[in-house]
Coordinates of C-alpha atoms in Angstrom, one line a residue:
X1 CA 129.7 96.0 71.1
X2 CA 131.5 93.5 69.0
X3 CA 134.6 95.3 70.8
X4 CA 133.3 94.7 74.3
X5 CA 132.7 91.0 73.7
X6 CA 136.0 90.6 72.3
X7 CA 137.7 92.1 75.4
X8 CA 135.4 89.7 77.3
X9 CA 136.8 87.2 75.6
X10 CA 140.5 88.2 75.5
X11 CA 140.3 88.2 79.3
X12 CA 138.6 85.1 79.6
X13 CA 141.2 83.1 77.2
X14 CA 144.1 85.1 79.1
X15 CA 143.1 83.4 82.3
X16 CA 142.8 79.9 81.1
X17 CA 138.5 80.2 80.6
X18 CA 136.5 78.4 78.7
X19 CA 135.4 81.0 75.9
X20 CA 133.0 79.5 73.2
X21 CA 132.8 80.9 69.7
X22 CA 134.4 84.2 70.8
X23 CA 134.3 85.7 67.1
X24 CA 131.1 84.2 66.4
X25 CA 127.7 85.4 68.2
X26 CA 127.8 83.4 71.1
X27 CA 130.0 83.5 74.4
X28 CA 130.5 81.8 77.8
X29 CA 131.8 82.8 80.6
X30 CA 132.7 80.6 83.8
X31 CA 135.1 78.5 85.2
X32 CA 139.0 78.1 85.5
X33 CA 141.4 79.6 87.6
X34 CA 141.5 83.2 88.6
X35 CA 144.1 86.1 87.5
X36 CA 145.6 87.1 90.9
X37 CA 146.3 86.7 94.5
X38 CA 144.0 89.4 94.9
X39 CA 140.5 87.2 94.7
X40 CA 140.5 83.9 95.5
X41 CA 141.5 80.6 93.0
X42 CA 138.6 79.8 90.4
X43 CA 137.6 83.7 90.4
X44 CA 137.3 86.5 87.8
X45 CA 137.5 90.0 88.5
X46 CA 135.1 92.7 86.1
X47 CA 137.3 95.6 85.1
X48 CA 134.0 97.2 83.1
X49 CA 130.9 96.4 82.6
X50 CA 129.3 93.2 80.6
X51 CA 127.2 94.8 77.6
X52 CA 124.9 92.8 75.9
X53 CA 123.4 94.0 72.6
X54 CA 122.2 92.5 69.2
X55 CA 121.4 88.7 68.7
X56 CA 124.4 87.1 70.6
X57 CA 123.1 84.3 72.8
X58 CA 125.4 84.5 76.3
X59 CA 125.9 82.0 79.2
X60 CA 127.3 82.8 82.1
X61 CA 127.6 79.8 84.1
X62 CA 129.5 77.0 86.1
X63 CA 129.9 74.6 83.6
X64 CA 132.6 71.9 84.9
X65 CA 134.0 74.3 87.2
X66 CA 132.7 76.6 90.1
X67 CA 131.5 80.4 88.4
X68 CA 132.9 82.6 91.0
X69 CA 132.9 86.8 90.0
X70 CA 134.0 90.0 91.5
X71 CA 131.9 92.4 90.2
X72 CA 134.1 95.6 91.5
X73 CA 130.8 97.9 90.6
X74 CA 130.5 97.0 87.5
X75 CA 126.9 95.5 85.9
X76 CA 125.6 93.1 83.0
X77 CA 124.1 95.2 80.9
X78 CA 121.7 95.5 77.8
X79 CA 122.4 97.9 75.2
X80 CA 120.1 99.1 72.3
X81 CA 118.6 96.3 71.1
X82 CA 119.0 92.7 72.6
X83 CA 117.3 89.9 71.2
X84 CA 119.6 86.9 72.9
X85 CA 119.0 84.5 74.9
X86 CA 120.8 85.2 78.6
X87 CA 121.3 82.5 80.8
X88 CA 123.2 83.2 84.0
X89 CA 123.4 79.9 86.4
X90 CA 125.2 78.3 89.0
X91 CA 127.6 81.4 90.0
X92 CA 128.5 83.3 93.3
X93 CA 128.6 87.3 92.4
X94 CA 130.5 89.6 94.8
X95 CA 129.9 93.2 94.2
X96 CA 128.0 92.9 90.7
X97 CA 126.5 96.6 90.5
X98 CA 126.6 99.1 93.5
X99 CA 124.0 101.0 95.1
X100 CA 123.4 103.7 92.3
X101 CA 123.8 101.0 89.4
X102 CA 122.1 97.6 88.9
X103 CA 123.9 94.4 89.7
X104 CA 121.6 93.3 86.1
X105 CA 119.9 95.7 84.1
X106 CA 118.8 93.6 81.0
X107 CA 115.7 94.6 78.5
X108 CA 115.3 91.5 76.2
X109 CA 113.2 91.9 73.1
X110 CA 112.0 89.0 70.3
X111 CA 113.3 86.2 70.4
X112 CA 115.0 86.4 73.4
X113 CA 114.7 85.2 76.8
X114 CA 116.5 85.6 80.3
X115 CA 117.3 82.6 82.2
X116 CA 119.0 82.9 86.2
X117 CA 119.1 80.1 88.0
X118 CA 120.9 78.3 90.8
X119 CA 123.2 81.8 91.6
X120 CA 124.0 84.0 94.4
X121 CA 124.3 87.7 94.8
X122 CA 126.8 89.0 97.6
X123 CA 127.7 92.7 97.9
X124 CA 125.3 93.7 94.9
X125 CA 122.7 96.0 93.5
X126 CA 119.6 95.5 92.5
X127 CA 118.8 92.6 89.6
X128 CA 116.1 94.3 86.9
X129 CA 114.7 92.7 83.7
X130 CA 112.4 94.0 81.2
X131 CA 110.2 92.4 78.9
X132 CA 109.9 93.3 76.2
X133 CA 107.4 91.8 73.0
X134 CA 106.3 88.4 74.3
X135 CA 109.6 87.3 75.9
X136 CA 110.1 85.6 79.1
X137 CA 112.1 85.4 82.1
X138 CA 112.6 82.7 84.7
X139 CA 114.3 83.4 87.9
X140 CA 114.6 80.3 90.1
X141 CA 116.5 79.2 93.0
X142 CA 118.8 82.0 93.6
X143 CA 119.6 83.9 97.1
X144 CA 120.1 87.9 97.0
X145 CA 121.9 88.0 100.7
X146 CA 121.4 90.5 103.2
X147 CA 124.3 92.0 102.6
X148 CA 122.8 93.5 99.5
X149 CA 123.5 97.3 98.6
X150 CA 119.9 98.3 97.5
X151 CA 118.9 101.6 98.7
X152 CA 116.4 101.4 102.1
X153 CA 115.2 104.7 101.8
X154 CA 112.5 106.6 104.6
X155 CA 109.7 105.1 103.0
X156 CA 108.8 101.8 100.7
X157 CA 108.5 104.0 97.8
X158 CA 112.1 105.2 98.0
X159 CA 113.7 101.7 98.2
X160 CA 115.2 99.9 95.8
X161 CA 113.7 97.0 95.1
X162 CA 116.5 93.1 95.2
X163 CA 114.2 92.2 92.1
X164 CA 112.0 94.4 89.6
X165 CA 110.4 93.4 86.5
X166 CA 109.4 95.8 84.0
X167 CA 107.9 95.6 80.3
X168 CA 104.6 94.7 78.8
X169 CA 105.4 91.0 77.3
X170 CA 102.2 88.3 78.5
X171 CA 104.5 85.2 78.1
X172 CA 104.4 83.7 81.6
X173 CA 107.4 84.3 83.8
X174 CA 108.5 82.4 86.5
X175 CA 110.1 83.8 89.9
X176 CA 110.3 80.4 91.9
X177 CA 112.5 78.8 94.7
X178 CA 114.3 82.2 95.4
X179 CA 116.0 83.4 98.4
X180 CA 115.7 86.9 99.1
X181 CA 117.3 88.3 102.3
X182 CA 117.1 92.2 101.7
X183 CA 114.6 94.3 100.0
X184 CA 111.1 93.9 98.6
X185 CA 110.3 92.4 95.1
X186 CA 108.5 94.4 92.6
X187 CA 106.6 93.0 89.9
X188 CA 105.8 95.6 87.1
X189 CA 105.1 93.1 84.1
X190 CA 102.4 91.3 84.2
X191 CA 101.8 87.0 84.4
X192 CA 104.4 86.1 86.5
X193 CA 104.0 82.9 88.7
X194 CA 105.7 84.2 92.2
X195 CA 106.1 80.5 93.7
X196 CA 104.1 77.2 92.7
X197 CA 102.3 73.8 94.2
X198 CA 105.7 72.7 96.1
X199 CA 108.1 73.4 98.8
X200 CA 111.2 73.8 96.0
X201 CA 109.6 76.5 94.4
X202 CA 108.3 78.6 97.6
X203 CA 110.3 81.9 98.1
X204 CA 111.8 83.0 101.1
X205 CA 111.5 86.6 101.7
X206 CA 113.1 87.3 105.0
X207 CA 114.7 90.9 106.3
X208 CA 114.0 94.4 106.1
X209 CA 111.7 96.0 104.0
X210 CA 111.1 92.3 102.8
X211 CA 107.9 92.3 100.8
X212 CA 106.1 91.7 97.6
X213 CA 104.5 94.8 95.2
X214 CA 102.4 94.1 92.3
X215 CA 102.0 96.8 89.7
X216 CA 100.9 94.4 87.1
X217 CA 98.0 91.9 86.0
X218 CA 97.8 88.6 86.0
X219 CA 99.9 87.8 89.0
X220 CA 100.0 84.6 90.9
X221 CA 101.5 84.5 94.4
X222 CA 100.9 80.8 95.6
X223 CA 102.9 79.1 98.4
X224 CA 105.4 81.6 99.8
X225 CA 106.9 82.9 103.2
X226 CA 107.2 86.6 103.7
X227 CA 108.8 88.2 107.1
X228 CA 109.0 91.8 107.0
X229 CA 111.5 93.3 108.9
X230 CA 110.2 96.6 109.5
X231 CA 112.6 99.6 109.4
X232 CA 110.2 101.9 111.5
X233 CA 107.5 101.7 113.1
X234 CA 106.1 105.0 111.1
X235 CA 107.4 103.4 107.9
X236 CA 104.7 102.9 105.2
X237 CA 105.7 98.9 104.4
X238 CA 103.8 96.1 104.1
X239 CA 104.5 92.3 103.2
X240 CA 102.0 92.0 100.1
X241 CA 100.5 95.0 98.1
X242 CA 99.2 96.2 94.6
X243 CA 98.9 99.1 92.8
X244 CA 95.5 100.0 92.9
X245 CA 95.1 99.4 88.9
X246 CA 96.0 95.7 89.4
X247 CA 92.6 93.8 90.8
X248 CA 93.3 90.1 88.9
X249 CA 95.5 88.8 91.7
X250 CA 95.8 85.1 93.0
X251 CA 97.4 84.8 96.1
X252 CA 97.0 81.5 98.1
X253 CA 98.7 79.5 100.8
X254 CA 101.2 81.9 101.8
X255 CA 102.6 82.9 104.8
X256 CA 102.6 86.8 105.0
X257 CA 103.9 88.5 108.5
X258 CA 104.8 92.0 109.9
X259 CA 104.6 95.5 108.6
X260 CA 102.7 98.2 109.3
X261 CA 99.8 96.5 107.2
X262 CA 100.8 93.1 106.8
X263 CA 98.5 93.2 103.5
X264 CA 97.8 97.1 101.9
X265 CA 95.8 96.9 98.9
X266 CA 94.8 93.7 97.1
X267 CA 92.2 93.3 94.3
X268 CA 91.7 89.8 92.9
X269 CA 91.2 86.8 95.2
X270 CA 93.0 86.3 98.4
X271 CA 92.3 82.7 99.8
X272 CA 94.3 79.9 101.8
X273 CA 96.8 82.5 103.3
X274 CA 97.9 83.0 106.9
X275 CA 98.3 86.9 107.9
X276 CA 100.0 87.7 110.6
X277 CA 101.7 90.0 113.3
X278 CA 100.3 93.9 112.4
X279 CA 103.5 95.5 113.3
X280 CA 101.2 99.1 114.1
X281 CA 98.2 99.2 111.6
X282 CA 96.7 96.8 110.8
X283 CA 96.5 93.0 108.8
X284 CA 95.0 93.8 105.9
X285 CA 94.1 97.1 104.6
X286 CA 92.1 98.0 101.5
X287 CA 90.6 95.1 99.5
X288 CA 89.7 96.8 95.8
X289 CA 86.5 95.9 94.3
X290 CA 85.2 92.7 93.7
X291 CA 87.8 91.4 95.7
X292 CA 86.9 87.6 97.3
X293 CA 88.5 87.1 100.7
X294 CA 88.3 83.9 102.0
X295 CA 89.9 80.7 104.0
X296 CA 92.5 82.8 105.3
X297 CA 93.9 82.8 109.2
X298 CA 93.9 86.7 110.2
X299 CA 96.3 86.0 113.9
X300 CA 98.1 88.2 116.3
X301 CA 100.6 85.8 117.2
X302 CA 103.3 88.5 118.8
X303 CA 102.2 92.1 120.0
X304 CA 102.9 95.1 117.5
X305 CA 106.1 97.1 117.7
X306 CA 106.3 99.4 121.0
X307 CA 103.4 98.1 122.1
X308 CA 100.4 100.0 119.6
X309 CA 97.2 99.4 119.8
X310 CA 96.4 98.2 116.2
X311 CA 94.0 100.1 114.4
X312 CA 91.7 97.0 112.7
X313 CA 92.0 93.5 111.6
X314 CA 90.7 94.1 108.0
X315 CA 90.0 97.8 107.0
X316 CA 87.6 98.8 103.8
X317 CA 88.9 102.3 103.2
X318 CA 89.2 104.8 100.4
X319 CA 85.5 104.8 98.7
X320 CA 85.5 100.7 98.0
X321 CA 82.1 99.8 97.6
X322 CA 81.7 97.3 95.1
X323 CA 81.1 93.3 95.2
X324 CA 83.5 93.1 98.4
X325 CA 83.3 89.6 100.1
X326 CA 84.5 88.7 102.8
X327 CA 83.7 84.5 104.0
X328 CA 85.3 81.5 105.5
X329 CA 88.4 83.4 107.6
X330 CA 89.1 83.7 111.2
X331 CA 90.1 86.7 112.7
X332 CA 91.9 86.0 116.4
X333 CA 93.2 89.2 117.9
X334 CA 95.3 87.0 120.5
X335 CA 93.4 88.3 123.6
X336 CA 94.3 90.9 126.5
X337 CA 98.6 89.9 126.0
X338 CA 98.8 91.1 122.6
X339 CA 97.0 94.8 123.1
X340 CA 94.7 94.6 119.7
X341 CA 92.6 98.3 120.5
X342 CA 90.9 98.3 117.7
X343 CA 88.0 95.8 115.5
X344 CA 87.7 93.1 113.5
X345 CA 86.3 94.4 110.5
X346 CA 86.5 98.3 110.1
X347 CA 84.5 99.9 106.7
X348 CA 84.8 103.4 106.2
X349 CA 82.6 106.5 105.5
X350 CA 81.7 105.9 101.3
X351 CA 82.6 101.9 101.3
X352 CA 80.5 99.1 101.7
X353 CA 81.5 95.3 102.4
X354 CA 79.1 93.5 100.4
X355 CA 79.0 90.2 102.1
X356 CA 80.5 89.5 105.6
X357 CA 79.7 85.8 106.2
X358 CA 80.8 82.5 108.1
X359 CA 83.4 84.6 109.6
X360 CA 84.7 83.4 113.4
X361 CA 85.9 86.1 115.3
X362 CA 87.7 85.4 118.6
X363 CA 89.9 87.3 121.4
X364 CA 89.8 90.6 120.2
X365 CA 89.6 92.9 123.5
X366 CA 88.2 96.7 121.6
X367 CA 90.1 98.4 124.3
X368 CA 90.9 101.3 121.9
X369 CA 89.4 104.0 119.2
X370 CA 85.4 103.6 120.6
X371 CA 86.4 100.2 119.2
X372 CA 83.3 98.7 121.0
X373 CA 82.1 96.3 118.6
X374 CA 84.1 93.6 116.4
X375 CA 82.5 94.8 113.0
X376 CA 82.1 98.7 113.5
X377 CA 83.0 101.9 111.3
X378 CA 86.2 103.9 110.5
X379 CA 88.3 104.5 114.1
X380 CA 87.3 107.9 114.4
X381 CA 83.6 107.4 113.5
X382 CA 80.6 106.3 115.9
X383 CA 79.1 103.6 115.5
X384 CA 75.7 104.7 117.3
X385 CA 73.4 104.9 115.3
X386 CA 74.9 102.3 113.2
X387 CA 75.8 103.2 109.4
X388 CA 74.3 101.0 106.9
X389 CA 77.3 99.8 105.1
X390 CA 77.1 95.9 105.3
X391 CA 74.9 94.5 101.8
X392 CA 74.7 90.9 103.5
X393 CA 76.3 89.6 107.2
X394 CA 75.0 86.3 108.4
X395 CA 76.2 82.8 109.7
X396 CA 79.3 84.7 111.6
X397 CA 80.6 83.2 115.5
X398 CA 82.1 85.6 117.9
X399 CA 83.6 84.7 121.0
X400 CA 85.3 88.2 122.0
X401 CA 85.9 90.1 125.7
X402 CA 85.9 94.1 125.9
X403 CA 86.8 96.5 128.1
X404 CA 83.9 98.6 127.7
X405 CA 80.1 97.4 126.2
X406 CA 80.4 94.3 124.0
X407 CA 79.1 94.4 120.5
X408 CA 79.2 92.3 117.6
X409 CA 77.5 94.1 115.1
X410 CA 78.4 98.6 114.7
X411 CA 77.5 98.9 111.1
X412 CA 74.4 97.6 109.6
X413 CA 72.4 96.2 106.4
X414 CA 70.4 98.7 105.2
X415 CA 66.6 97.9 105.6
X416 CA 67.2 94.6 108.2
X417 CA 67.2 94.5 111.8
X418 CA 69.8 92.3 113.4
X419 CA 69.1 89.0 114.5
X420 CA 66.0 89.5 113.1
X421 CA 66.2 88.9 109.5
X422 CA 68.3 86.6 107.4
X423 CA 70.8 88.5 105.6
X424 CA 71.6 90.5 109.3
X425 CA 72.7 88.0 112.3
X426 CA 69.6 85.7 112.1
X427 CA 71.9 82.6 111.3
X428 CA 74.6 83.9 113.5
X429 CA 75.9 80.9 116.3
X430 CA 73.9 80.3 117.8
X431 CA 71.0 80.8 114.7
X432 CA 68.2 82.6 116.3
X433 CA 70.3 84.0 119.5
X434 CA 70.2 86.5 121.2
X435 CA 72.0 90.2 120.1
X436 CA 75.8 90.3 120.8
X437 CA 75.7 86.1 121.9
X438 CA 79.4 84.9 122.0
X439 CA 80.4 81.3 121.3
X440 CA 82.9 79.3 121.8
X441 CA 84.3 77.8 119.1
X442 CA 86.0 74.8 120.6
X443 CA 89.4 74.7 118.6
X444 CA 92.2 72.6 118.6
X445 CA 94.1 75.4 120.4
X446 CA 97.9 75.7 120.1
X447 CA 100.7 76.7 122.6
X448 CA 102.5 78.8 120.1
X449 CA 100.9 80.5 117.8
X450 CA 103.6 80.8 115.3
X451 CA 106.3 78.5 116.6
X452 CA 109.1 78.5 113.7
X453 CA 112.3 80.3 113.7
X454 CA 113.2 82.6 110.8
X455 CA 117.3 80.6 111.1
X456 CA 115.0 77.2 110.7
X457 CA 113.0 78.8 107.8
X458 CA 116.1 79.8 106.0
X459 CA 118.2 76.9 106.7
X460 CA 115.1 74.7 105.2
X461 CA 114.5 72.7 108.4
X462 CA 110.7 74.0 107.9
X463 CA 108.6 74.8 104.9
X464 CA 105.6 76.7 103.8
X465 CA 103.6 73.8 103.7
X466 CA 104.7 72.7 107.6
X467 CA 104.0 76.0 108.3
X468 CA 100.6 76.2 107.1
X469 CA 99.7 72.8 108.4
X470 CA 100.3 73.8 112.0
X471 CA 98.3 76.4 112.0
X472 CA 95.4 74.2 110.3
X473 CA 95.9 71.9 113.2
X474 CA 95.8 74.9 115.9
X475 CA 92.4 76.1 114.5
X476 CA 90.5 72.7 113.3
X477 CA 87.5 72.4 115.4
X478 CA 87.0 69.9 117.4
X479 CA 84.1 67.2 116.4
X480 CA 81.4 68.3 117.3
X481 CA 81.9 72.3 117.8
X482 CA 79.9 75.4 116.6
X483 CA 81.4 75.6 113.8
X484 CA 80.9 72.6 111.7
X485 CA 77.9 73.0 109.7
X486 CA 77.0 76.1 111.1
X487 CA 78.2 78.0 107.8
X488 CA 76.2 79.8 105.1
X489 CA 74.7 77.4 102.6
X490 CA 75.3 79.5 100.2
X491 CA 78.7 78.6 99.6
X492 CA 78.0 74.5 99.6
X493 CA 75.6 72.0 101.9
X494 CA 77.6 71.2 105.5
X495 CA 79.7 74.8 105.1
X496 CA 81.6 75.2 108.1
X497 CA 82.4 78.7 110.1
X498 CA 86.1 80.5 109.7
X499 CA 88.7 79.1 107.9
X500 CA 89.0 75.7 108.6
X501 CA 87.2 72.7 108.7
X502 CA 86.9 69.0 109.6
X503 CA 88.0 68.5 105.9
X504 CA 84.9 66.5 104.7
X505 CA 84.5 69.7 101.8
X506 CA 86.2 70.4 98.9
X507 CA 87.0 74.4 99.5
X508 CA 88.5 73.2 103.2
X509 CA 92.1 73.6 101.8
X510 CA 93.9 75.7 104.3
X511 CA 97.3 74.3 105.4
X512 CA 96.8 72.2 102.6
X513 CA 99.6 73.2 100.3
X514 CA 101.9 71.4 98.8
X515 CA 102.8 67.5 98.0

């Protein structure tokens, strides 16, 4: 290794680079003029890879003078043991790694750290860091553009992640800011804080396969965009989703669209996000257990890919039966125009959705699967007699139109007759209707659903927090409607129906992200 950095150095000096403490522990490496007409002025050119091993602390970074490096394949590497501090910043990489190899493959141990920031990736592989002891990484404001050589294979499963994060060190990690144009991000270590509380440190995630996988605990996901790009329609992708070991998750205030399930498997709580767009599935599949759903906008703004049908809004699948809730969302299926076929809320022989409550449920059509009621069983099941798999539904609205026989209510709570008894539609709007009532819920409305460009987005002429705002302001009730006040007391005095309210209580904070 001592060898390797040497060389580094050599080359560096050779070209008129800065090159600190070459003999020492330490290097940098940045700046100055390049070493040929063959790249451009101010540019270096890798001839092998950069191996990092042992203590040595390394920067690789602008300093006083632009960072600009041809990768030609080659990596940054870790080797054996390295327990330096790596701090990559303000540099445009061309062709840093390749398909097969990573652009970074780094695992840090005591007392390391990893530090990129402020850089670009052009041409190049896949950036992967582990963890390793209780060292951290931070990865902020850096853009992985489309361009990118990661592997989209047939499925998610066989694509290469931009970004994955392996190793078992708790410090907290930061991903924050970040760009990411190609390629999902996969985070296998746990307690990293994908985004924060402003604007500056919201990702983008915009192109194919775009998405977010957790396969670790202790995740936060507040205040980003997702756009998922999806390669085929029979592809398996989606723009959030968790191993089905991880069930500690906070997500909030992001702004999740396409894939085949926009959201497929989530355990944790999942509040103050907009899901939207279904690409052929549905938008969220698979909350685990004691999962906590709530404040969220569930919208078909744009009809699927090749016009499907949509199997459900929010699916309950795979034997999930325990301390599910689901309260304060609104679920619009964007009417006739969008072709939704199938319900609102779907629950599966074996499940059970343990509390299904101040809900609004609007335009959804059931024109496909039997899909005659907004809250019914699996898409191949009946749902006459109904199946007792709802613990508690009460203080929902629906305002829906069908095809065929209009239901609210195809599953049902065990020992409780609908309308009837609280705990089972009595509260429903109007409380004390009649079966299958539907009410309008008087919204602000909106002309476009979802009326931001993915150029705009990326060019930061809008942000999350404009993003989420408009959509408060296209589903606040008007003073005065249904669904002010209407909600179930249980979750606080004056609770409102669906995911937005006039604002008067504390949990009202959809849309309201940010500064």
């Amino acid at each position: 290794m001592r060898s390797q950095k040497l060389d580094v150095c050599r080359a560096l000096t050779a070209t008129a680079l800065s090159c600190v403490a070459c003999s020492g522990g330490d290097y940098w490496l940045g700046g100055g003029a390049g070493p040929g007409a063959s790249i451009p002025p101010g540019a270096i050119e890798l001839g092998q890879d950069t191996v990092l091993s042992g203590g040595e602390s390394v920067e690789i970074g602008g300093g006083a003078e632009s960072c600009r490096i041809f990768g030609n394949g080659h990596s940054i590497v870790s080797q054996g043991t390295f327990s330096g501090n790596l701090w990559i910043h303000d540099c445009v990489f061309t062709g840093l790694g390749s398909e097969q190899s990573a652009a970074i493959d780094v695992d840090v141990s005591n007392p390391g750290s990893v530090i990129i920031e402020r850089s670009t990736f052009a041409a190049s592989g896949a950036i992967q860091i582990t963890n390793s002891d209780d060292t951290a990484t931070t990865f902020q404001n850096n853009v992985v553009y489309d361009d990118s050589v990661v592997t989209l294979g047939a499925t998610a499963d066989a694509t290469t992640p931009a970004f994955q994060a392996f190793g078992a060190s708790q410090a907290q990690k930061l991903f924050q800011g970040n760009r990411i144009y190609r390629s999902d991000v996969w985070l296998g270590s746990p307690n990293w804080l994908m985004g924060g509380d402003t604007d500056a440190q919201s990702n983008l995630l915009i192109g194919i396969r775009a998405g977010i996988f957790l396969s670790a605990s202790g995740q936060v996901v507040r205040g980003n965009y997702v756009h998922d790009e999806h390669l085929a329609v029979a592809g398996d992708e989606s723009s959030l989703d968790a191993d089905y070991s991880v069930t500690d998750t906070l997500a909030e205030h992001n702004v999740l669209r396409r894939g085949a399930w926009v959201v497929r498997g989530f355990g944790g709580e999942f509040r103050y996000n907009a899901v939207l767009d279904a690409d052929n599935l549905s938008l969220f599949q698979q909350p685990f257990e004691n999962t906590h759903v709530h404040h969220n906008l569930f919208v078909m703004c744009e009809p699927a890919i090749d016009g499907a049908a949509i199997q459900g809004g929010l699916q309950v699948v795979n034997a999930r039966a325990v301390g599910i809730e689901i309260y304060n969302n609104t679920f619009d299926g964007g009417g006739a125009a969008i072709g939704f076929g199938g319900p609102a809320i779907s629950v599966d022989a074996d499940c059970l959705l343990a509390s299904l409550r101040s809900n609004l449920f609007a335009n959804f059509s059931f024109a496909a699967n039997a899909g005659d009621a907004a809250i019914r069983p699996g898409a191949t099941e009946s749902s006459l007699p109904m199946p007792a798999r709802l613990g508690y539904a009460d203080y929902n609205l629906f305002d829906n139109q069908s095809q065929v026989t209009l239901r609210n209510y195809g599953l049902s709570v065990d020992g409780k007759n609908e309308r009837t008894d609280p705990g089972f539609a009595l509260n429903d709007a109007h409380a004390g209707g009649p079966i299958d009532q539907q009410v309008m819920p008087n919204l602000t409305g909106a002309s476009n659903c979802f009326a931001f460009s993915d150029d705009d987005i990326r060019a930061g002429n809008v942000t999350v927090s404009q993003m989420l705002a408009a959509l408060r302001d296209a589903y606040s009730p008007l003073p005065g409607s249904p669904p002010l006040g209407a909600g179930d007391p249980q979750d606080g005095a004056g609770n409102f129906i669906g995911a937005v309210g006039d604002g008067a209580l504390a949990a009202d904070l959809f849309g309201r992200f940010g500064p």
